[in-house]
Short mmCIF file of C-alpha atoms in Angstrom, two decimals:
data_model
loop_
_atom_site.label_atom_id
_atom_site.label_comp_id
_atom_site.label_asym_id
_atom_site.label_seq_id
_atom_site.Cartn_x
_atom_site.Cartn_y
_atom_site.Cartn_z
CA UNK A 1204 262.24 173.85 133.38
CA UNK A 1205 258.95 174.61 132.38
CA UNK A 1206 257.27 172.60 129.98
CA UNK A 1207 256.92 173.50 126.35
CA UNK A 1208 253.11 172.18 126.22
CA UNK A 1209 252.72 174.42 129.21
CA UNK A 1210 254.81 177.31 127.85
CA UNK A 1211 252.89 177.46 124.78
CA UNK A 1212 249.09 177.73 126.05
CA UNK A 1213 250.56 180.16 128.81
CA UNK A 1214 251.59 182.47 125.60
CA UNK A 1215 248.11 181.87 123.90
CA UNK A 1216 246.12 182.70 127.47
CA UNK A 1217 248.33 185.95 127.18
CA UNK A 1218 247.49 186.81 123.65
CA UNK A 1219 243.71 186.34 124.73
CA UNK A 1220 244.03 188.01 127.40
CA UNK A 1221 245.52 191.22 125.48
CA UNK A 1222 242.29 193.17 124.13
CA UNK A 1223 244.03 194.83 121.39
CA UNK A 1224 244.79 191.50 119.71
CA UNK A 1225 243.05 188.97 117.58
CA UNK A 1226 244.37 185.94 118.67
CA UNK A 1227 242.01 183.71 117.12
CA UNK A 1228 244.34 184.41 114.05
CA UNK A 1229 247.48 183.47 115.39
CA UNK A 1230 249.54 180.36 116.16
CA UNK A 1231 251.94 179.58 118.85
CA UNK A 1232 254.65 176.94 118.87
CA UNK A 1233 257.21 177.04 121.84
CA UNK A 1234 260.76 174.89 121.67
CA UNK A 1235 263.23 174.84 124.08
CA UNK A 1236 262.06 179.13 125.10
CA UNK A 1237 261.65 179.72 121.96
CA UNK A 1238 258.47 180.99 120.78
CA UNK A 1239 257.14 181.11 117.35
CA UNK A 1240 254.55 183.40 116.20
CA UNK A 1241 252.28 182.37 113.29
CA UNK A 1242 249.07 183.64 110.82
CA UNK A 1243 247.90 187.28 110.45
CA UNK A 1244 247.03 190.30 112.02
CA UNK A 1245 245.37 193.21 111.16
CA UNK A 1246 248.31 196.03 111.55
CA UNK A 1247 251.85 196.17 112.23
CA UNK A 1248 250.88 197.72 116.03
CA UNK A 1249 249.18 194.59 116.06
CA UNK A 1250 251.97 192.48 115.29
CA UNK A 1251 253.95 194.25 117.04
CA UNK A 1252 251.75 194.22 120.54
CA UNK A 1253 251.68 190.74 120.01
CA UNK A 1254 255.29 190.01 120.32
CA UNK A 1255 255.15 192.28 123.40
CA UNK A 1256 252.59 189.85 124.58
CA UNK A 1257 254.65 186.76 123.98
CA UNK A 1258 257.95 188.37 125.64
CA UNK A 1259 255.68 188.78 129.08
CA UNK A 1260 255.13 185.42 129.68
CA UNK A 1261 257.84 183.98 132.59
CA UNK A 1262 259.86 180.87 130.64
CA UNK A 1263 260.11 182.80 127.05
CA UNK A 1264 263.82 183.05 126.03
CA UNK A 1265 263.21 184.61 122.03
CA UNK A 1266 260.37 185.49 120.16
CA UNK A 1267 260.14 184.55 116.16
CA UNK A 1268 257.81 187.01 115.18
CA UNK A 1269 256.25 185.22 111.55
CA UNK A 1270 252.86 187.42 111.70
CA UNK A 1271 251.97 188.61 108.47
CA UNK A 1272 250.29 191.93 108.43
CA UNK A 1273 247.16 191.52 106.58
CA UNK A 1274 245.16 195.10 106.56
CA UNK A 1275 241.23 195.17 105.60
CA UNK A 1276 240.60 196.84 103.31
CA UNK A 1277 238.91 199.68 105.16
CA UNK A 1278 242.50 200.52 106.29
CA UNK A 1279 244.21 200.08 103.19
CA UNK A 1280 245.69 203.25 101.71
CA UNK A 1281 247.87 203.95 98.77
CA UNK A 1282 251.49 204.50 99.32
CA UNK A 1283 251.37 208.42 98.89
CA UNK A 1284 248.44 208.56 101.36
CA UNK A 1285 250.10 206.82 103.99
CA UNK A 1286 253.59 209.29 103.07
CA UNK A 1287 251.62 212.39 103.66
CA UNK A 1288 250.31 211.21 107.28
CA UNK A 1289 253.65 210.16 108.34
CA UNK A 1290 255.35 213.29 107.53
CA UNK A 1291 252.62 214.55 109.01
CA UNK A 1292 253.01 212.72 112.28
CA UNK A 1293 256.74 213.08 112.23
CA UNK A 1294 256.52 216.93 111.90
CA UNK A 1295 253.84 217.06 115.19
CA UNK A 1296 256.10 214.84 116.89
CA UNK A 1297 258.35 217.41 119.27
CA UNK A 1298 260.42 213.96 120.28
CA UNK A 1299 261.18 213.81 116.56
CA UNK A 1300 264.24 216.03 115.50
CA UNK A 1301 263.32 217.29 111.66
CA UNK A 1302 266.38 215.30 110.38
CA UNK A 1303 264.30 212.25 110.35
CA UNK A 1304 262.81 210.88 106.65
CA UNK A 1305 260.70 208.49 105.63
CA UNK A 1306 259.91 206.81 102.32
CA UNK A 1307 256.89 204.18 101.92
CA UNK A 1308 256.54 200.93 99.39
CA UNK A 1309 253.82 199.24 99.01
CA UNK A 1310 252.80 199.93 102.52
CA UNK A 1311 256.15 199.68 104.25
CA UNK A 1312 258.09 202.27 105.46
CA UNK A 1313 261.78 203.13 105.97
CA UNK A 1314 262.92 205.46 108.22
CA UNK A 1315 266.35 207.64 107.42
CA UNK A 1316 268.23 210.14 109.28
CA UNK A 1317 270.29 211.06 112.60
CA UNK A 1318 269.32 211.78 115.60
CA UNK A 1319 271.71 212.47 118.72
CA UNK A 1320 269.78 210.11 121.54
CA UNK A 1321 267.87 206.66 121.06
CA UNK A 1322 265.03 207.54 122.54
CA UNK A 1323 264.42 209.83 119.33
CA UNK A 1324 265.12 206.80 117.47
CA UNK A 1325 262.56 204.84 119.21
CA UNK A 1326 259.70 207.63 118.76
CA UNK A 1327 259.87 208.05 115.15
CA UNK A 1328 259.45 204.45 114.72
CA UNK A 1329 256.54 203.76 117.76
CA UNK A 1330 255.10 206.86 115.73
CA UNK A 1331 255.23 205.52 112.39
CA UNK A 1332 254.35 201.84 113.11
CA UNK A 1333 250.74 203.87 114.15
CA UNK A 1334 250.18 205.23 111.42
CA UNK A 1335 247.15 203.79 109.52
CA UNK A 1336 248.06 201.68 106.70
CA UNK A 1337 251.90 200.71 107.18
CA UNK A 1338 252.71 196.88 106.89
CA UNK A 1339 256.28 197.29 108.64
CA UNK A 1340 258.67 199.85 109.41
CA UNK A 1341 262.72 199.51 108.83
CA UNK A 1342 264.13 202.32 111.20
CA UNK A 1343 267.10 202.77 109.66
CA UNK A 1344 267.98 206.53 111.70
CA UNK A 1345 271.48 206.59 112.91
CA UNK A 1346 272.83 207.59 116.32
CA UNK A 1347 275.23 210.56 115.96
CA UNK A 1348 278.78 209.82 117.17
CA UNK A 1349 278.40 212.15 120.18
CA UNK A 1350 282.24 213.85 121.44
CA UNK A 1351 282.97 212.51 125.12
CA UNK A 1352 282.35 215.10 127.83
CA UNK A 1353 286.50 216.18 128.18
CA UNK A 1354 286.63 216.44 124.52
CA UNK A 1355 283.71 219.32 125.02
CA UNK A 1356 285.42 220.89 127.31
CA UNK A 1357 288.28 221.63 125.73
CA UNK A 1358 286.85 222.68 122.78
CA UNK A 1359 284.44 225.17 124.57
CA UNK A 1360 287.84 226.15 126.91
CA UNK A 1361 289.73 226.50 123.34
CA UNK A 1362 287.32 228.79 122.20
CA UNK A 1363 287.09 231.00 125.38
CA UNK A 1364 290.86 231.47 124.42
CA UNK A 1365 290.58 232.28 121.04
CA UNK A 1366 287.85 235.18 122.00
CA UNK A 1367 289.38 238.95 122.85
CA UNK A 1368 286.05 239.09 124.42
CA UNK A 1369 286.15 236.42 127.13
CA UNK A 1370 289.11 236.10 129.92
CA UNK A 1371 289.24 232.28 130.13
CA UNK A 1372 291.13 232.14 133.11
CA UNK A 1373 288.25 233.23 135.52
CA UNK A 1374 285.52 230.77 133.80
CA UNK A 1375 285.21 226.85 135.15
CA UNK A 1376 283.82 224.63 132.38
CA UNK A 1377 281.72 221.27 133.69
CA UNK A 1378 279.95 218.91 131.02
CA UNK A 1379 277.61 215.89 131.85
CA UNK A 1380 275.49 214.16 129.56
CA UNK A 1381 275.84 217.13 126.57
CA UNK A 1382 275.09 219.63 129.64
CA UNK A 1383 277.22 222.46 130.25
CA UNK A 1384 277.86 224.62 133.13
CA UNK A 1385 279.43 227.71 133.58
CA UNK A 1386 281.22 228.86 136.65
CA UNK A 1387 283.11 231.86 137.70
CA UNK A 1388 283.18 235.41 137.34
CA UNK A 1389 283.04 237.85 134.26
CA UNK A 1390 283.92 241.58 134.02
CA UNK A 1391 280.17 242.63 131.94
CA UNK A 1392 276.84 240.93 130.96
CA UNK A 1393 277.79 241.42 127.41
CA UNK A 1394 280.84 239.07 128.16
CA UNK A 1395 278.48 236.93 130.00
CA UNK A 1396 276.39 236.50 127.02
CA UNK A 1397 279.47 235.66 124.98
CA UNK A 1398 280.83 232.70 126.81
CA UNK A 1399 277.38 231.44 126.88
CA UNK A 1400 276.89 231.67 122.80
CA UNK A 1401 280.17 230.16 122.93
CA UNK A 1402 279.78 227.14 124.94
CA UNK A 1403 276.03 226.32 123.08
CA UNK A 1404 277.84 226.31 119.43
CA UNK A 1405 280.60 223.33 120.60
CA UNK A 1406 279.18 220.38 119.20
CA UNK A 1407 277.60 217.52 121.09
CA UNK A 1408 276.27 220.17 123.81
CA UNK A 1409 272.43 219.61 124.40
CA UNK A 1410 271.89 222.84 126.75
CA UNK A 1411 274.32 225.34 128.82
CA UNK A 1412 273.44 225.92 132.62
CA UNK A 1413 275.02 229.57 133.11
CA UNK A 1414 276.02 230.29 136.47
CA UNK A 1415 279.39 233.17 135.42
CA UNK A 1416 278.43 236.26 138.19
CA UNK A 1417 279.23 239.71 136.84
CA UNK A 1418 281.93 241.51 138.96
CA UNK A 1419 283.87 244.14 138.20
CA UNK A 1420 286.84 243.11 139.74
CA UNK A 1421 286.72 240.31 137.99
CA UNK A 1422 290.23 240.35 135.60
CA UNK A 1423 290.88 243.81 136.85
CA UNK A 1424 294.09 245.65 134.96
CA UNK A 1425 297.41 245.79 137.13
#
């Protein structure tokens, strides 16, 4: 086991080494993995990049991230000031779906919303915690519940059914990861273009591969 006297000045050589921190301003203590970060930095990127820091060093188990976010006051800003430039960054953002909100006290904000994959979770807030000004961010965006892949099916299979314009005998429904594909043959591009409105309006599909060929054989009357 690595010793704690040792574990501690490795994290402070890291924080040195990392040019987008002050670490003249911050203490270390390590116990037992655990790593306690104290004093101030300049932003809450900075903060943040400093935990990153501390996490990178071999022996670290948990990272107590104390840093207090102390801004100069070059980069202090008034609450509505630093509203306007995150909505401003969230609309620019094309990871961001438009569902996501944000409301700012005294230089913190909290982020609202849902969003149907984490990684749009994780943008808004690495976009936010940017933004000039902002102590902290509480990312409070929700994950939409998203329907399993045979529930999708069936509902896109349901509809076909439902439609006088689609036979849904000679269509093949797949669905992976909110992608669905279309297989089989149609009797018209116009019915082509239906099943493929169809499939895109069944919730929890992210995009519709369609593969139907036109025949006109396809169905044919006895």
């Amino acid at each position: 086991m690595i010793n704690q006297n040792d574990l501690r000045q490795e994290v402070i050589d890291e924080l040195a080494w990392d040019t987008s921190l002050d670490a003249a301003s911050i203490g270390v203590a390590a116990t037992d993995g655990a790593v306690t970060l104290t004093g101030h930095v300049r932003s809450y990127a900075e903060k943040r990049a400093a935990e990153k820091a501390a996490k990178r060093v071999r022996g670290v188990k948990a990272v107590a991230n104390d840093l207090e976010v102390r801004l100069p006051s070059s980069l202090r800003r008034d609450d509505s000031d630093i509203a306007a430039a995150i909505s401003h960054v969230l609309e620019w953002n094309v990871s961001i779906p438009r569902e996501v909100t944000a409301s700012v006290e005294n230089a913190w904000a909290t982020l609202e919303g849902e969003v149907d994959w984490a990684f749009q979770r994780n943008a808004a807030e690495r976009a936010v915690r940017e933004v000039t000004g902002v102590r902290g961010v509480t990312n409070l965006i929700r994950l939409k519940v998203r329907p399993l892949p045979r529930d999708i099916r069936e509902q896109i299979q349901r509809t076909f059914q439902r439609s006088a314009q689609i036979d849904a005998d000679h269509i093949a429904v797949t669905v992976a990861d909110g992608m669905v594909t279309l297989t089989g043959t149609v009797r018209s591009w116009s019915e082509r273009t239906e099943a493929e409105h169809a499939a895109r309006a069944a919730g929890g599909v992210r995009s519709v591969d369609n593969r139907l060929q036109v025949s006109s054989f396809a169905a044919a009357p006895v």
